[in-house]
PDB file of C-alpha atoms in Angstrom:
ATOM      1  CA  MET L   1     111.403 142.984 117.545  1.00 57.00           C
ATOM      2  CA  GLY L   2     107.925 142.755 119.057  1.00 61.00           C
ATOM      3  CA  PHE L   3     105.506 139.975 118.252  1.00 57.00           C
ATOM      4  CA  PRO L   4     103.140 142.167 116.122  1.00 60.00           C
ATOM      5  CA  SER L   5     106.057 143.384 113.980  1.00 59.00           C
ATOM      6  CA  PHE L   6     107.321 139.866 113.532  1.00 54.00           C
ATOM      7  CA  PHE L   7     103.828 138.628 112.620  1.00 50.00           C
ATOM      8  CA  ILE L   8     103.618 141.282 109.885  1.00 52.00           C
ATOM      9  CA  LEU L   9     107.069 140.259 108.647  1.00 47.00           C
ATOM     10  CA  ILE L  10     105.974 136.615 108.465  1.00 50.00           C
ATOM     11  CA  LEU L  11     102.851 137.584 106.509  1.00 46.00           C
ATOM     12  CA  ALA L  12     104.995 139.552 104.078  1.00 48.00           C
ATOM     13  CA  PHE L  13     106.996 136.410 103.299  1.00 47.00           C
ATOM     14  CA  GLN L  14     104.048 134.053 102.899  1.00 46.00           C
ATOM     15  CA  VAL L  15     104.423 131.692 100.002  1.00 41.00           C
ATOM     16  CA  VAL L  16     102.150 132.502  97.121  1.00 42.00           C
ATOM     17  CA  LEU L  17     100.953 129.402  95.314  1.00 48.00           C
ATOM     18  CA  VAL L  18     100.460 129.854  91.602  1.00 51.00           C
ATOM     19  CA  SER L  19      98.405 127.133  90.022  1.00 79.00           C
ATOM     20  CA  SER L  20      97.627 126.343  86.432  1.00 86.00           C
ATOM     21  CA  ILE L  21      95.770 123.434  84.920  1.00 92.00           C
ATOM     22  CA  GLU L  22      96.406 121.530  81.711  1.00 94.00           C
ATOM     23  CA  PHE L  23      93.104 120.476  80.158  1.00 96.00           C
ATOM     24  CA  ASN L  24      92.941 117.581  77.695  1.00 96.00           C
ATOM     25  CA  VAL L  25      90.542 118.956  75.098  1.00 97.00           C
ATOM     26  CA  GLY L  26      87.563 116.651  74.641  1.00 91.00           C
ATOM     27  CA  GLY L  27      88.589 114.359  77.478  1.00 88.00           C
ATOM     28  CA  LYS L  28      89.755 110.874  76.532  1.00 87.00           C
ATOM     29  CA  LYS L  29      88.626 111.137  72.890  1.00 88.00           C
ATOM     30  CA  GLY L  30      90.738 114.209  72.213  1.00 94.00           C
ATOM     31  CA  TRP L  31      90.353 116.619  69.274  1.00 96.00           C
ATOM     32  CA  VAL L  32      88.432 114.466  66.779  1.00 95.00           C
ATOM     33  CA  VAL L  33      85.498 114.956  64.431  1.00 93.00           C
ATOM     34  CA  PRO L  34      82.305 114.101  66.376  1.00 90.00           C
ATOM     35  CA  GLN L  35      80.561 110.888  65.266  1.00 83.00           C
ATOM     36  CA  SER L  36      77.367 112.744  64.343  1.00 78.00           C
ATOM     37  CA  LYS L  37      77.152 116.369  63.251  1.00 66.00           C
ATOM     38  CA  ASP L  38      77.272 118.019  66.647  1.00 62.00           C
ATOM     39  CA  ASP L  39      78.306 121.667  66.452  1.00 68.00           C
ATOM     40  CA  GLN L  40      78.151 121.949  70.237  1.00 85.00           C
ATOM     41  CA  HIS L  41      80.154 118.879  71.326  1.00 87.00           C
ATOM     42  CA  TYR L  42      83.349 120.775  72.183  1.00 95.00           C
ATOM     43  CA  ASN L  43      81.509 123.864  73.418  1.00 94.00           C
ATOM     44  CA  ASP L  44      79.617 121.609  75.836  1.00 93.00           C
ATOM     45  CA  TRP L  45      82.951 120.201  77.017  1.00 94.00           C
ATOM     46  CA  ALA L  46      84.387 123.722  77.419  1.00 95.00           C
ATOM     47  CA  SER L  47      81.339 124.898  79.390  1.00 94.00           C
ATOM     48  CA  GLU L  48      81.925 122.130  81.955  1.00 93.00           C
ATOM     49  CA  ASN L  49      85.320 123.638  82.852  1.00 94.00           C
ATOM     50  CA  ARG L  50      86.580 126.920  84.264  1.00 94.00           C
ATOM     51  CA  PHE L  51      89.579 128.310  82.448  1.00 96.00           C
ATOM     52  CA  LYS L  52      91.874 131.021  83.755  1.00 96.00           C
ATOM     53  CA  VAL L  53      94.934 132.831  82.469  1.00 96.00           C
ATOM     54  CA  ASP L  54      98.002 130.528  82.307  1.00 95.00           C
ATOM     55  CA  ASP L  55      95.947 127.333  82.032  1.00 96.00           C
ATOM     56  CA  THR L  56      96.829 125.233  78.995  1.00 97.00           C
ATOM     57  CA  LEU L  57      94.807 123.227  76.502  1.00 97.00           C
ATOM     58  CA  ASN L  58      96.275 119.956  75.265  1.00 97.00           C
ATOM     59  CA  PHE L  59      94.956 119.062  71.807  1.00 97.00           C
ATOM     60  CA  GLU L  60      95.613 115.418  70.920  1.00 96.00           C
ATOM     61  CA  PHE L  61      94.793 114.433  67.337  1.00 95.00           C
ATOM     62  CA  LYS L  62      95.908 112.484  64.272  1.00 94.00           C
ATOM     63  CA  ASP L  63      95.817 113.760  60.691  1.00 94.00           C
ATOM     64  CA  ASP L  64      94.248 117.061  61.695  1.00 96.00           C
ATOM     65  CA  SER L  65      95.159 120.513  62.977  1.00 97.00           C
ATOM     66  CA  VAL L  66      94.041 123.191  65.391  1.00 97.00           C
ATOM     67  CA  LEU L  67      93.788 126.914  64.641  1.00 98.00           C
ATOM     68  CA  VAL L  68      93.012 129.931  66.783  1.00 98.00           C
ATOM     69  CA  VAL L  69      90.872 132.287  64.742  1.00 98.00           C
ATOM     70  CA  THR L  70      88.606 135.329  65.008  1.00 97.00           C
ATOM     71  CA  GLU L  71      84.925 135.020  65.846  1.00 97.00           C
ATOM     72  CA  GLU L  72      83.984 135.670  62.214  1.00 97.00           C
ATOM     73  CA  GLU L  73      86.375 132.959  60.972  1.00 97.00           C
ATOM     74  CA  TYR L  74      84.987 130.596  63.620  1.00 97.00           C
ATOM     75  CA  GLU L  75      81.434 131.161  62.351  1.00 96.00           C
ATOM     76  CA  LYS L  76      82.520 130.605  58.714  1.00 96.00           C
ATOM     77  CA  CYS L  77      84.779 127.619  59.612  1.00 95.00           C
ATOM     78  CA  ILE L  78      87.646 129.028  57.560  1.00 93.00           C
ATOM     79  CA  SER L  79      90.777 131.047  58.139  1.00 92.00           C
ATOM     80  CA  ALA L  80      93.391 132.271  55.702  1.00 91.00           C
ATOM     81  CA  ARG L  81      95.485 133.837  58.477  1.00 93.00           C
ATOM     82  CA  PRO L  82      95.010 132.097  61.836  1.00 97.00           C
ATOM     83  CA  MET L  83      96.487 133.646  64.960  1.00 97.00           C
ATOM     84  CA  PHE L  84      97.842 130.193  65.849  1.00 97.00           C
ATOM     85  CA  PHE L  85      98.263 126.989  63.836  1.00 96.00           C
ATOM     86  CA  SER L  86      99.528 123.526  64.732  1.00 97.00           C
ATOM     87  CA  ASN L  87      99.331 120.168  63.006  1.00 95.00           C
ATOM     88  CA  ASN L  88     101.820 118.166  65.071  1.00 92.00           C
ATOM     89  CA  GLY L  89      99.238 115.903  66.737  1.00 87.00           C
ATOM     90  CA  ASN L  90     100.025 116.841  70.312  1.00 90.00           C
ATOM     91  CA  THR L  91      99.637 120.574  70.756  1.00 95.00           C
ATOM     92  CA  VAL L  92      99.669 122.501  74.012  1.00 96.00           C
ATOM     93  CA  PHE L  93      98.158 125.984  73.816  1.00 97.00           C
ATOM     94  CA  LYS L  94      98.601 128.441  76.701  1.00 97.00           C
ATOM     95  CA  LEU L  95      95.628 130.655  77.553  1.00 97.00           C
ATOM     96  CA  ASN L  96      97.604 133.875  77.994  1.00 96.00           C
ATOM     97  CA  ARG L  97      94.800 136.419  78.477  1.00 96.00           C
ATOM     98  CA  PRO L  98      91.223 136.642  79.709  1.00 97.00           C
ATOM     99  CA  GLY L  99      88.428 136.609  77.135  1.00 97.00           C
ATOM    100  CA  LEU L 100      87.259 134.373  74.331  1.00 98.00           C
ATOM    101  CA  PHE L 101      89.411 132.039  72.238  1.00 98.00           C
ATOM    102  CA  TYR L 102      88.015 130.510  69.044  1.00 98.00           C
ATOM    103  CA  PHE L 103      89.430 127.146  67.926  1.00 98.00           C
ATOM    104  CA  ILE L 104      88.696 125.311  64.672  1.00 97.00           C
ATOM    105  CA  SER L 105      90.113 122.387  62.755  1.00 97.00           C
ATOM    106  CA  GLY L 106      92.090 123.404  59.695  1.00 95.00           C
ATOM    107  CA  VAL L 107      91.163 120.249  57.752  1.00 95.00           C
ATOM    108  CA  SER L 108      88.507 120.908  55.121  1.00 94.00           C
ATOM    109  CA  GLY L 109      85.057 119.851  56.327  1.00 93.00           C
ATOM    110  CA  HIS L 110      86.031 118.995  59.911  1.00 95.00           C
ATOM    111  CA  CYS L 111      84.973 122.326  61.423  1.00 95.00           C
ATOM    112  CA  SER L 112      81.551 122.188  59.769  1.00 92.00           C
ATOM    113  CA  LYS L 113      81.120 118.691  61.254  1.00 92.00           C
ATOM    114  CA  GLY L 114      81.616 120.090  64.754  1.00 93.00           C
ATOM    115  CA  LEU L 115      85.387 120.169  65.298  1.00 95.00           C
ATOM    116  CA  LYS L 116      85.396 123.680  66.716  1.00 96.00           C
ATOM    117  CA  MET L 117      85.254 125.228  70.157  1.00 97.00           C
ATOM    118  CA  ILE L 118      84.937 128.519  72.036  1.00 97.00           C
ATOM    119  CA  VAL L 119      86.835 128.830  75.320  1.00 98.00           C
ATOM    120  CA  LYS L 120      86.081 131.617  77.776  1.00 97.00           C
ATOM    121  CA  VAL L 121      89.064 132.493  79.981  1.00 97.00           C
ATOM    122  CA  LEU L 122      88.153 134.142  83.267  1.00 95.00           C
ATOM    123  CA  ASP L 123      89.995 137.145  84.637  1.00 87.00           C
ATOM    124  CA  ILE L 124      90.735 135.695  88.076  1.00 78.00           C
ATOM    125  CA  GLN L 125      93.935 135.766  90.062  1.00 60.00           C
ATOM    126  CA  SER L 126      93.375 132.891  92.468  1.00 49.00           C
ATOM    127  CA  PRO L 127      93.534 129.214  91.529  1.00 50.00           C
ATOM    128  CA  SER L 128      90.356 128.006  89.852  1.00 46.00           C
ATOM    129  CA  PRO L 129      88.047 125.637  91.692  1.00 49.00           C
ATOM    130  CA  GLN L 130      88.182 122.012  90.700  1.00 49.00           C
ATOM    131  CA  SER L 131      86.187 121.333  87.572  1.00 47.00           C
ATOM    132  CA  ALA L 132      83.797 118.461  87.079  1.00 43.00           C
ATOM    133  CA  ASN L 133      86.328 116.730  84.816  1.00 45.00           C
ATOM    134  CA  GLN L 134      89.187 116.551  87.300  1.00 42.00           C
ATOM    135  CA  THR L 135      87.948 113.264  88.679  1.00 35.00           C
ATOM    136  CA  THR L 136      87.865 111.800  85.156  1.00 39.00           C
ATOM    137  CA  GLY L 137      91.490 112.733  84.548  1.00 39.00           C
ATOM    138  CA  SER L 138      90.860 115.229  81.775  1.00 46.00           C
ATOM    139  CA  HIS L 139      93.371 117.721  83.137  1.00 46.00           C
ATOM    140  CA  LYS L 140      96.435 117.849  85.321  1.00 47.00           C
ATOM    141  CA  ALA L 141      97.302 120.425  87.965  1.00 43.00           C
ATOM    142  CA  HIS L 142     100.630 122.192  87.840  1.00 40.00           C
ATOM    143  CA  SER L 143     101.795 124.437  90.637  1.00 34.00           C
ATOM    144  CA  GLY L 144     104.845 126.370  91.618  1.00 32.00           C
ATOM    145  CA  ALA L 145     105.775 128.455  94.618  1.00 27.00           C
ATOM    146  CA  ILE L 146     107.752 131.643  94.874  1.00 27.00           C
ATOM    147  CA  GLU L 147     111.339 130.930  95.914  1.00 28.00           C
ATOM    148  CA  LEU L 148     110.890 132.928  99.130  1.00 30.00           C
ATOM    149  CA  LYS L 149     109.759 129.723 100.803  1.00 34.00           C
ATOM    150  CA  SER L 150     113.115 128.012 100.580  1.00 36.00           C
ATOM    151  CA  ALA L 151     115.158 131.184 100.927  1.00 38.00           C
ATOM    152  CA  PHE L 152     113.544 132.442 104.131  1.00 37.00           C
ATOM    153  CA  LEU L 153     112.496 129.247 105.885  1.00 38.00           C
ATOM    154  CA  PRO L 154     115.921 128.726 107.569  1.00 43.00           C
ATOM    155  CA  ILE L 155     115.754 132.328 108.840  1.00 42.00           C
ATOM    156  CA  VAL L 156     112.121 132.249 109.963  1.00 41.00           C
ATOM    157  CA  ILE L 157     112.270 129.039 112.006  1.00 43.00           C
ATOM    158  CA  PRO L 158     115.010 130.210 114.426  1.00 47.00           C
ATOM    159  CA  ILE L 159     113.302 133.600 114.833  1.00 44.00           C
ATOM    160  CA  VAL L 160     109.925 132.029 115.576  1.00 43.00           C
ATOM    161  CA  GLY L 161     111.563 129.575 117.969  1.00 47.00           C
ATOM    162  CA  GLY L 162     113.375 132.461 119.700  1.00 48.00           C
ATOM    163  CA  LEU L 163     110.122 134.340 120.233  1.00 44.00           C
ATOM    164  CA  PHE L 164     108.653 131.428 122.154  1.00 45.00           C
ATOM    165  CA  LEU L 165     111.740 131.204 124.370  1.00 50.00           C
ATOM    166  CA  MET L 166     111.358 134.827 125.524  1.00 50.00           C
TER     167      MET L 166
END
């Protein structure tokens, strides 16, 4: 096997790193009604981050809930049939597609006081750049590698070593 063929073979078995990020919604405060009526509090937080498919949002709250709704329901702050509902206080929601996600509180009056958020998920394949909030600990990186790394490493090392001995 010539060096160019081997080089192509090595490239074919490169490890692909898949990275996703878990964002803590609202940072340290979590998913809570803003102190003053601030309809943009959570949208401002969301705009400071870049979200991609497979990232997750961690909603931490007490005596509240989180719903995924349509744009119209978001604007009206009400939903009879949410696409997603959780009231367990520690909810992780996976962003499973590109586009817009609309989140509201399901507790009466909380959404109108600003407990709502729009998240735009980008249609990108590579890991997202670090967001401004990473240094403040508002999200955690998760990564995994394709199993080819461990399966082919014992085969690749002797072959590469043999090429240099020729």
